[in-house]
Structures are given as structure tokens and as C-alpha cells.
Amino acid sequence: MKMMDKTEQVLTRDANFYWKRYEKGRDYIDRKNLVEETTQNWNFFIGNQWEGLETGSREKPPFYNFIKRHVEHKVSTISQSSMTVRYSDLEGRGNPDIYEKLNDMYESCREKANLNLLDRQTLKEGAVTGDGFQYFGTDDVKDVQRLVNTQVLFGDESEQDIQKQPYVTIEERLPVEVVRQIAIDNGKSQEEVSCIVADDDTDRLVGNRDELEFENRSPHAKVTCLINLEKIDGVVWTCRSTKTLIFEDMHPLTAENDIGDTRSMTLYPIVKFAWEDYPNSARGVSEVKPMIPNQIELNKTLARISMTIKQMAFPRLAVDANAVINRDQLNKVGGIIELNSGDMQSVSQMIQYLQPAQFSSEPRMFAEDLLTTTQELSGSGETSMGNIDPNRVAASAYTAIRDQANLILGEKEERAIQFVEDRARLFVEMWTVYGSDGYEFTKEIIDDATGEIATETVRITADELADIKPDVRVDVSKTDAWSKEAEQQYIDTLLEKQQITFEEAIDLYSDTGIVPKQKLRLLLARRKQKEIQQQQAMLEQQDMMNNGEMSEQDIADQAVAQWEEQDGNNESQMQ
């Protein structure tokens, strides 16, 4: 009996095979209590910190949400680093111009897909849950999905490199009508399509688990679907399934060009950012989780202080119930209190305010100390948060102080750089595989004649993409206001010492800096145009003098007229 190769075995699998694989991954997540931990992390981050507390009609206790401020500070500090992708060929293979085109195309994709915002959101998800994922499910880089960490199930939960995973399963919930249409587009019969029915499997969703209620037969009801990714002989294969049907058959991620050459994806179309590694685990470590016990203790202390203040910090009214006739007037402003002083008691003996009790300041000091110590130990103290008087330090000094305080984020920044580098490599492979017709994109250029921004269409052919094996580098620079000011001061110093020209200074200024770089370019362009016009006029005058058409006096009169026209200095204005 002939044994089937691996490809044939894969093609004989049914939906039940992938569903069992999915349940195996879910069992692991349930044992790790990952869904509940992730939900708790998000609740504490967004400020829903008394979730589950039964207060009845009473208001919820107060809290100081230092977790959100701490996470936002670290994420924003990392995001202030401008990361520019640079493709190159360190071994000198091929035409170097193609790599400049790749650099421009990546920048075009970055702007169209709004990757700056997307990366910041992914970093925040990594800090809150431990992992952030970006999934590119089509050949269009703008069609990117941010995945929750519990949506991604690994074939090897101890392998940290996602590209070394034997398989990856992505869980998603889609409307039944969408899934049925995909099944029809993939040639499924009506009988098979009818097997796709809605379910209410929302217990493992993170965050909001409430979906709009529809009848199971409604096309708007949702069903759990799986995206199955697997590497076979180094090539990525994929299929999509529900519990009962593979509605998109298993196939390799390949593309064929006009001459029949086939190119295949060797990288999973998913990029992972882990906030911090844990040995022998594919899952990252959250920044929020270890801070929750301190946040809970702080919240409880604040609740106790608040309750104590309500009960003891304000004067309370004590009355003789037998002496006060109209007790309903006690809480009314300006109300007249009627007293029955039959035994000739004084008013102070029948009604009196009790003075507030004295209570210890230790709880308040404990709360402040707990908050301060937690922030300092977690790297978000006053100095690192930027709480420095800007009038007392120069921009360069402030930058040095801030950088020293943020050394703790060095590893996180390196992870963010690696994340961008991994995505840049994935983009190249996607362009190479799916770009059978090449690519066209537009980029901005500076018109040397006018100094204005213009657009230029750039084309990369399929042959050019087929011949490249680029190396990837990520250049990093700070883009916060203080760094920009320090950079500008350095350039201004070079200009003042005449070590660079004015034109060179404008080229060195940042496009997003304080100096209006575009306006200065326009100014230089106008100056250059005037110089060219003056040179042309001088050449014409010289030719006319040589030909005897103009005298020196005519040239002088014409120069005066041009001066008056240029600067608006005519005789009437001078008088």
C-alpha cells in the first residue's frame, strides 16, 4: 500500500480535525486561566476596578487608577521613537535603486495603513495582556487585524518564535451570512453551506461578551470560525473552518506570474510583540498583572478612609427625641425647631452638635507611600514621567535626565524595533509572492524649482521583486518636543559658527520640527528664481550692449526701474 505524503495527508483532513486541535489549545488557555486574567487586566487598565462588587443602590468606592497612567507613560515613551525601515543589500547583489524603491513603498504602506496608530495600539495591548498581534490575512497590507492574545492558539506553547511554530490557529466570530458566502465562493454545495449555523460560544471572549441577540437562523447571528495556518515543507498553508465544515479548503499561500513561475510564502502572515518573555512559554508577561495586588490594596485603603471620613469627619446632630416636637425640621435650612422643655432644660441639653472625632493619619500616609513606592519601583516616578520644571533646565539637560530615567525601557524599545523589523521582512515576502504584476505607488518629492511638494509615481516590476534578497535595518530617532528642540539648537549652533550654510541647515531640520521647514524651502526657491532671472537679464543686457542696441545709461535706468518695481520704492512713495 502506497503511503501518502504530508501534502496528501493534509488535504484529507476534515473540520473535526481542526476543531479538536482548537479545543486542545483552548484547554491549555483554560488551565492557565488566560481569559479571566486578560479580562481582569483590561478592567484595571480602563478603570473598571470594582467589577463584581455588589453595592446595591450605594455608589461605588473611590480608586486611584495609577495602572493606566503607568502603562500609557511607557507606551508613549516607546512610541516617541520614530522607527524608519531601511532595506539594503549588504552583499552588493542586484541594482541598489530597487532598495530605495522598497523604502519608499514601505513608507507609502505605512501611511495608507496608518501603521503608527496601529503600532501604538499593539504596544498597549502587549503591555496590558503580555502580547500584541498583527495579522495580514490578504495581499493588501491595509487589511490588517489586531488580535487579542486569547484568539491566537499555538501548536507549541513553549516556543517563543512564532515563525517556528508547527501551526497557528486564530479564532474569530463572524456573521453566518458572511461565512456562508465565503463557502459558496469556494464551491461548497448548498447542503454543506446549510451546516453553518450560529452558536453562542462567547464565554471565552475577552472584555465585552454581550452580542446582539438574534435567532439562530438569523443571517446576522455569529458563528465561531478558525483560521488554520501550518507550514508544510517550509511553505505556509491555510484553510478556514467551523465546527462542522471547512468552508475554505486547505491551500498553500502561493501566487503564479504570467510566465508560470510560482512563489510561496515561507513566513506566517502574523507578527507578534511580547512585552516581556517568560522562560519556556510562548506567551508574554503583562505589565499590568503584577501591579494589580497593589492597586487593590490602595483601593481598599481609599475606601476605608472615605468611609471613615463620612462617618467621623463632620459634625453630627444629637437631639433629645422626647424634647423635639417637629423633628422633620432638623434637616431643613432655616427651619424652626420646636422644643418641649417641661423640666426647664437648657437648649444645649436637648439639641447639640457632636464635634468631629480625631482619627489617625496613618491610613492616608500608607496609601501615599504605597502609591509612590509602586510607581518608583515600576519605573514611572516623577522624574521619568517628565515632571520637571522646563524653565530650570535646558532642552539638552532635560533630554539627558529623561533618557537616564527611562533606561529601564531599553529592552522594551528593542522589542518594538524587532517587531517593526519582523513586519518589514513579512512585507517584502508578501510583495514578492503577490506582486505578479508589480506595484505602483506615489511618493512625495520636493520640486527644486519651486520648493513645493509634488507627487511622483514609482513602479516596481515583478522581475525586480524576484531578484531581491534584502537586508532590513530599522533606524530609530526621538520625535518628542524636547529632542526636537535639542536637535534644532545643535543645528543653529553650527549655522551660527558658519560651519554649515543656510541651505544645509534647512536640509538638516526635521520635517516635523519646530522650524517651518517647508516655508523656508519656498523662500529659498523664490530666491533662486530671482537670482536666475537677474542672471538672465544681465546676459540679455550684455548681448544688447555688444550689439549696440542699449547704452550704459539705458542699462542703469532699467536697473533703477527694476529696483523700484521689486521693492515698491517709487518717487511718489519717497516724497
Coordinates of C-alpha atoms in Angstrom, one line a residue, residues 43-474:
N43 CA -10.7 46.1 33.6
F44 CA -8.0 47.5 35.8
F45 CA -6.4 49.4 32.9
I46 CA -9.6 51.1 31.8
G47 CA -10.7 51.9 35.4
N48 CA -13.4 49.3 35.9
Q49 CA -11.6 48.3 39.1
W50 CA -14.6 47.4 41.3
E51 CA -16.0 44.9 38.8
G52 CA -18.2 42.4 40.6
L53 CA -18.6 44.4 43.8
E54 CA -22.3 44.4 44.9
T55 CA -23.0 47.9 46.2
G56 CA -26.8 47.9 45.7
S57 CA -28.1 51.4 45.5
R58 CA -24.9 52.9 47.0
E59 CA -22.2 54.5 45.0
K60 CA -19.0 52.6 44.1
P61 CA -16.0 53.3 46.3
P62 CA -13.2 55.6 45.0
F63 CA -9.9 54.5 43.4
Y64 CA -6.6 55.9 42.1
N65 CA -6.0 54.4 38.7
F66 CA -2.2 54.5 38.7
I67 CA -2.0 51.5 36.4
K68 CA -3.3 53.3 33.3
R69 CA -1.1 56.3 33.8
H70 CA 1.9 54.0 34.2
V71 CA 1.1 51.9 31.1
E72 CA 0.3 55.0 29.0
H73 CA 3.6 56.6 30.0
K74 CA 5.7 53.6 29.0
V75 CA 3.8 53.0 25.7
S76 CA 4.0 56.7 24.8
T77 CA 7.7 56.9 25.6
I78 CA 8.5 53.9 23.3
S79 CA 6.1 55.4 20.6
Q80 CA 8.0 58.7 20.6
S81 CA 10.9 56.8 18.9
S82 CA 10.5 57.3 15.2
M83 CA 11.3 53.9 13.5
T84 CA 12.3 54.2 9.9
V85 CA 12.7 50.9 7.9
R86 CA 15.7 50.7 5.5
Y87 CA 16.1 47.9 3.0
S88 CA 19.6 47.4 1.7
D89 CA 21.8 44.7 0.2
L90 CA 24.9 44.3 2.3
E91 CA 26.4 41.8 -0.1
G92 CA 26.0 44.1 -3.2
R93 CA 23.5 41.9 -5.1
G94 CA 21.4 43.5 -7.7
N95 CA 20.5 47.1 -8.5
P96 CA 20.7 49.3 -5.4
D97 CA 17.9 51.5 -6.8
I98 CA 15.4 48.8 -6.1
Y99 CA 16.0 49.1 -2.4
E100 CA 15.3 52.8 -2.4
K101 CA 12.0 52.0 -4.1
L102 CA 11.3 49.4 -1.4
N103 CA 12.0 52.0 1.2
D104 CA 9.6 54.4 -0.4
M105 CA 7.0 51.7 -0.9
Y106 CA 7.1 50.8 2.8
E107 CA 6.6 54.4 3.8
S108 CA 3.6 54.5 1.4
C109 CA 2.2 51.4 3.0
R110 CA 2.9 52.8 6.5
E111 CA 0.8 56.0 5.7
K112 CA -2.0 54.2 4.0
A113 CA -2.4 51.5 6.7
N114 CA -1.9 54.1 9.5
L115 CA 0.7 51.8 11.0
N116 CA 1.9 54.5 13.5
L117 CA -1.5 54.3 15.3
L118 CA -1.7 50.6 14.8
D119 CA 1.7 50.0 16.3
R120 CA 0.9 52.1 19.4
Q121 CA -2.3 50.1 19.9
T122 CA -0.4 46.9 19.6
L123 CA 2.2 48.1 22.1
K124 CA -0.6 48.9 24.5
E125 CA -2.1 45.5 24.1
G126 CA 1.3 44.0 24.7
A127 CA 1.7 46.0 27.9
V128 CA -1.8 45.1 29.2
T129 CA -2.1 41.5 28.2
G130 CA 1.5 40.4 27.6
D131 CA 1.2 40.0 23.8
G132 CA 0.2 42.1 20.8
F133 CA -0.5 40.6 17.4
Q134 CA -1.0 42.0 13.8
Y135 CA -2.4 39.6 11.2
F136 CA -2.2 40.2 7.5
G137 CA -4.9 37.9 6.0
T138 CA -4.8 39.2 2.4
D139 CA -2.2 40.6 -0.1
D140 CA -3.3 44.1 0.9
V141 CA -1.2 45.4 3.8
K142 CA -4.1 47.8 4.7
D143 CA -6.2 44.8 5.5
V144 CA -4.6 44.1 8.9
Q145 CA -6.3 42.8 12.1
R146 CA -5.2 43.4 15.7
L147 CA -5.7 40.1 17.5
V148 CA -6.4 39.6 21.2
N149 CA -3.9 37.2 22.8
T150 CA -6.6 34.6 23.6
Q151 CA -7.6 34.5 19.9
V152 CA -4.2 33.0 18.9
L153 CA -3.5 29.4 19.7
F154 CA -0.1 27.9 19.2
G155 CA 1.0 24.4 18.2
D156 CA 3.9 24.6 20.7
E157 CA 3.1 26.7 23.7
S158 CA 6.8 26.7 24.8
E159 CA 8.2 28.1 21.5
Q160 CA 8.6 31.9 21.7
D161 CA 9.5 32.4 18.0
I162 CA 6.1 32.4 16.2
Q163 CA 7.8 31.5 12.8
K164 CA 9.0 28.3 14.4
Q165 CA 5.5 27.2 15.4
P166 CA 4.3 23.9 13.7
Y167 CA 0.9 25.5 13.3
V168 CA -1.1 28.6 14.4
T169 CA -4.9 28.7 14.9
I170 CA -6.7 32.0 15.0
E171 CA -10.2 32.2 16.4
E172 CA -12.7 34.7 15.2
R173 CA -16.5 35.2 15.3
L174 CA -18.2 36.2 12.0
P175 CA -21.8 36.6 10.9
V176 CA -23.3 33.4 9.5
E177 CA -24.2 35.1 6.2
V178 CA -20.5 36.2 5.7
V179 CA -19.2 32.6 6.3
R180 CA -21.9 31.1 4.0
Q181 CA -20.9 33.5 1.2
I182 CA -17.2 32.5 1.6
A183 CA -18.2 28.9 1.4
I184 CA -20.3 29.5 -1.7
D185 CA -17.4 31.4 -3.3
N186 CA -15.2 28.3 -2.6
G187 CA -17.5 25.9 -4.4
K188 CA -19.3 24.4 -1.4
S189 CA -22.7 22.7 -2.1
Q190 CA -25.9 24.0 -0.6
E191 CA -26.1 21.1 1.7
E192 CA -22.7 21.9 3.1
V193 CA -23.5 25.5 3.4
S194 CA -26.6 24.7 5.4
C195 CA -24.3 23.1 8.1
I196 CA -23.1 26.6 9.0
V197 CA -25.3 27.7 11.9
A198 CA -24.9 30.3 14.7
D199 CA -23.7 29.5 18.2
D200 CA -23.5 31.3 21.5
D201 CA -19.9 30.4 22.4
T202 CA -19.0 33.8 23.9
D203 CA -17.8 32.6 27.4
R204 CA -14.2 32.8 26.3
L205 CA -14.3 36.3 24.8
V206 CA -12.2 39.0 26.4
G207 CA -13.9 42.2 27.5
N208 CA -17.4 42.7 26.2
R209 CA -19.1 39.3 25.9
D210 CA -22.6 40.6 25.0
E211 CA -23.5 40.3 21.4
L212 CA -26.7 41.5 19.7
E213 CA -29.3 38.8 20.3
F214 CA -30.6 37.1 17.1
E215 CA -32.4 33.9 16.5
N216 CA -30.0 31.1 15.5
R217 CA -31.5 31.1 12.0
S218 CA -30.8 34.8 11.5
P219 CA -28.0 35.5 9.0
H220 CA -26.7 38.2 11.4
A221 CA -26.1 35.8 14.2
K222 CA -22.5 34.8 14.6
V223 CA -20.5 31.6 14.5
T224 CA -17.1 30.7 15.8
C225 CA -14.6 30.3 12.9
L226 CA -11.0 29.1 12.7
I227 CA -8.1 30.3 10.6
N228 CA -5.7 27.4 10.4
L229 CA -2.1 28.2 9.4
E230 CA 0.5 25.4 9.0
K231 CA 3.9 25.1 7.4
I232 CA 4.4 22.1 5.1
D233 CA 7.9 21.7 3.6
G234 CA 8.7 25.3 4.5
V235 CA 5.6 26.7 2.8
V236 CA 2.6 28.3 4.6
W237 CA -0.7 26.6 4.0
T238 CA -4.0 27.8 5.3
C239 CA -7.7 26.9 5.5
R240 CA -10.8 28.3 7.3
S241 CA -13.3 26.1 9.1
T242 CA -16.2 26.0 11.6
K243 CA -17.0 23.1 13.9
T244 CA -18.8 21.2 11.1
L245 CA -17.3 22.4 7.8
I246 CA -14.1 23.5 6.1
F247 CA -15.6 26.4 4.2
E248 CA -12.3 27.5 2.6
D249 CA -10.2 24.5 1.6
M250 CA -6.6 24.0 2.7
H251 CA -4.2 25.6 0.1
P252 CA -0.7 27.0 0.0
L253 CA -0.1 30.8 0.1
T254 CA 1.3 31.0 -3.4
A255 CA 1.0 33.1 -6.5
E256 CA 1.9 32.5 -10.1
N257 CA 3.1 35.1 -12.5
D258 CA 2.5 35.4 -16.2
I259 CA 5.3 33.0 -17.3
G260 CA 4.2 30.3 -14.8
D261 CA 6.7 30.9 -12.0
T262 CA 5.3 30.1 -8.6
R263 CA 6.3 32.0 -5.5
S264 CA 5.3 30.8 -2.0
M265 CA 5.0 32.4 1.5
T266 CA 7.5 31.0 4.0
L267 CA 6.6 33.3 6.8
Y268 CA 3.3 33.2 8.8
P269 CA 1.4 36.4 8.0
I270 CA 1.3 37.3 11.6
V271 CA 3.7 39.5 13.7
K272 CA 4.0 39.2 17.4
F273 CA 5.1 41.7 20.1
A274 CA 5.8 40.3 23.5
W275 CA 6.1 42.8 26.4
E276 CA 8.4 40.5 28.3
D277 CA 9.4 36.9 27.9
Y278 CA 8.8 34.1 30.4
P279 CA 11.1 31.1 30.1
N280 CA 9.7 28.1 28.2
S281 CA 6.5 30.0 27.3
A282 CA 5.1 31.3 24.0
R283 CA 3.1 33.8 26.0
G284 CA 4.4 37.2 27.1
V285 CA 4.2 38.7 30.6
S286 CA 1.9 41.6 31.2
E287 CA 3.0 44.9 32.8
V288 CA -0.4 45.2 34.5
K289 CA -0.8 41.8 36.2
P290 CA 1.9 42.2 38.9
M291 CA 0.6 45.7 39.8
I292 CA -3.0 44.6 40.4
P293 CA -2.4 43.5 44.1
N294 CA -1.0 46.9 45.0
Q295 CA -3.9 48.6 43.1
I296 CA -6.4 46.5 45.0
E297 CA -4.8 47.3 48.4
L298 CA -4.7 51.0 47.5
N299 CA -8.4 50.9 46.5
K300 CA -9.4 49.2 49.8
T301 CA -7.4 51.7 51.8
L302 CA -9.0 54.6 50.0
A303 CA -12.5 53.0 50.5
R304 CA -11.8 52.7 54.3
I305 CA -10.6 56.3 54.5
S306 CA -13.6 57.5 52.6
M307 CA -16.0 55.6 54.8
T308 CA -14.2 56.9 58.0
I309 CA -14.4 60.5 56.8
K310 CA -18.1 60.2 56.0
Q311 CA -18.8 58.8 59.5
M312 CA -16.4 60.8 61.6
A313 CA -15.0 63.9 59.9
F314 CA -18.2 66.1 60.0
P315 CA -20.2 67.4 63.0
R316 CA -23.3 65.2 63.8
L317 CA -26.5 66.3 65.3
A318 CA -27.7 64.8 68.6
V319 CA -31.2 65.5 69.9
D320 CA -33.5 64.5 72.8
A321 CA -36.2 62.7 70.9
N322 CA -38.7 63.5 73.7
A323 CA -37.9 67.2 73.6
V324 CA -38.0 67.9 69.9
I325 CA -41.6 68.2 68.7
N326 CA -41.1 68.7 64.9
R327 CA -38.1 66.5 64.0
D328 CA -38.8 66.9 60.3
Q329 CA -37.4 70.5 60.6
L330 CA -34.0 69.3 61.7
N331 CA -32.6 68.9 58.2
K332 CA -34.3 71.9 56.6
V333 CA -32.4 75.1 56.0
G334 CA -33.8 77.9 58.2
G335 CA -36.4 75.5 59.8
I336 CA -37.9 76.4 63.2
I337 CA -37.3 73.7 65.7
E338 CA -40.0 73.4 68.4
L339 CA -38.8 72.1 71.8
N340 CA -40.7 70.8 74.8
S341 CA -38.7 71.9 77.9
G342 CA -41.2 70.9 80.5
D343 CA -38.5 70.3 83.1
M344 CA -36.8 73.6 82.3
Q345 CA -33.7 72.1 80.5
S346 CA -31.4 74.3 78.5
V347 CA -31.4 74.2 74.7
S348 CA -27.9 72.7 74.7
Q349 CA -29.2 69.8 76.8
M350 CA -31.9 69.0 74.3
I351 CA -30.1 69.5 71.0
Q352 CA -26.4 69.8 70.3
Y353 CA -23.8 69.1 67.6
L354 CA -21.1 66.5 68.3
Q355 CA -17.7 67.6 67.3
P356 CA -15.8 65.5 64.7
A357 CA -13.7 62.8 66.1
Q358 CA -9.9 62.8 65.7
F359 CA -8.6 59.8 63.7
S360 CA -5.1 58.7 62.7
S361 CA -3.3 60.0 59.6
E362 CA -1.5 56.6 59.2
P363 CA -4.0 55.2 56.6
R364 CA -3.5 58.3 54.4
M365 CA 0.3 58.1 54.8
F366 CA 0.2 54.4 54.0
A367 CA -1.8 55.0 50.8
E368 CA 0.5 57.8 49.6
D369 CA 3.6 55.7 50.4
L370 CA 2.1 52.6 48.6
L371 CA 1.3 54.7 45.5
T372 CA 4.7 56.4 45.4
T373 CA 6.7 53.3 46.0
T374 CA 4.8 51.3 43.4
Q375 CA 5.4 54.0 40.8
E376 CA 9.1 54.3 41.6
L377 CA 9.7 50.5 41.5
S378 CA 7.8 50.1 38.3
G379 CA 9.8 52.9 36.5
S380 CA 7.1 55.6 36.4
G381 CA 8.3 58.0 39.1
E382 CA 8.1 61.8 38.9
T383 CA 11.3 62.2 37.0
S384 CA 10.7 59.6 34.4
M385 CA 7.2 60.9 33.9
G386 CA 8.6 64.2 32.9
N387 CA 7.5 66.2 35.9
I388 CA 10.5 68.6 35.7
D389 CA 10.2 72.4 35.5
P390 CA 11.2 73.3 31.9
N391 CA 12.2 76.8 33.0
R392 CA 15.0 75.4 35.2
V393 CA 16.8 73.1 32.7
A394 CA 17.9 73.3 29.1
A395 CA 16.4 71.0 26.4
S396 CA 19.6 69.0 26.2
A397 CA 19.8 68.6 30.0
Y398 CA 16.1 67.6 30.2
T399 CA 16.7 65.0 27.5
A400 CA 19.7 63.6 29.3
I401 CA 17.7 63.3 32.6
R402 CA 14.7 61.7 30.9
D403 CA 16.8 59.2 29.0
Q404 CA 18.6 58.2 32.2
A405 CA 15.3 57.7 34.0
N406 CA 13.9 55.7 31.0
L407 CA 16.9 53.2 30.8
I408 CA 14.5 50.6 32.2
L409 CA 12.6 50.7 28.9
G410 CA 15.7 49.8 26.8
E411 CA 14.6 46.2 26.4
K412 CA 11.0 47.2 25.5
E413 CA 12.3 49.6 22.8
E414 CA 14.5 46.8 21.4
R415 CA 11.5 44.5 21.2
A416 CA 9.5 47.2 19.4
I417 CA 12.3 47.6 16.9
Q418 CA 12.4 43.9 16.4
F419 CA 8.6 43.9 15.9
V420 CA 8.9 46.5 13.1
E421 CA 11.8 44.6 11.6
D422 CA 9.8 41.4 11.5
R423 CA 6.9 43.1 9.8
A424 CA 9.2 44.7 7.2
R425 CA 10.5 41.3 6.3
L426 CA 6.9 40.0 6.1
F427 CA 6.0 42.9 3.7
V428 CA 8.9 42.0 1.4
E429 CA 7.7 38.4 1.2
M430 CA 4.1 39.5 0.6
W431 CA 5.2 41.9 -2.2
T432 CA 7.3 39.2 -3.8
V433 CA 4.6 36.5 -3.7
Y434 CA 1.6 38.5 -4.5
G435 CA 3.2 41.1 -6.8
S436 CA 3.0 39.1 -10.0
D437 CA 2.1 42.3 -11.9
G438 CA 4.4 44.6 -9.9
Y439 CA 3.4 47.5 -7.8
E440 CA 2.8 51.2 -8.4
F441 CA 2.7 53.8 -5.7
T442 CA 3.1 57.6 -5.3
K443 CA 5.6 59.4 -3.2
E444 CA 6.2 63.0 -2.3
I445 CA 9.2 64.9 -3.7
I446 CA 10.4 68.4 -3.3
D447 CA 10.4 70.5 -6.5
D448 CA 13.8 72.1 -6.7
A449 CA 12.5 74.9 -8.9
T450 CA 9.5 76.0 -6.7
G451 CA 10.3 74.3 -3.3
E452 CA 6.8 72.9 -3.2
I453 CA 5.8 69.3 -2.5
A454 CA 4.9 67.3 -5.6
T455 CA 4.0 63.7 -6.2
E456 CA 5.7 61.1 -8.3
T457 CA 4.5 57.7 -9.5
V458 CA 7.0 54.9 -8.8
R459 CA 6.8 51.4 -10.3
I460 CA 8.4 48.2 -9.2
T461 CA 8.3 45.3 -11.7
A462 CA 7.8 41.7 -10.8
D463 CA 11.2 40.9 -12.1
E464 CA 12.8 43.4 -9.8
L465 CA 11.0 41.9 -6.8
A466 CA 12.0 38.3 -7.9
D467 CA 15.7 39.1 -7.8
I468 CA 16.0 40.8 -4.4
K469 CA 17.1 39.4 -1.1
P470 CA 17.1 42.5 1.1
D471 CA 18.6 43.0 4.5
V472 CA 16.4 45.0 6.9
R473 CA 17.5 47.8 9.2
V474 CA 15.4 50.0 11.5

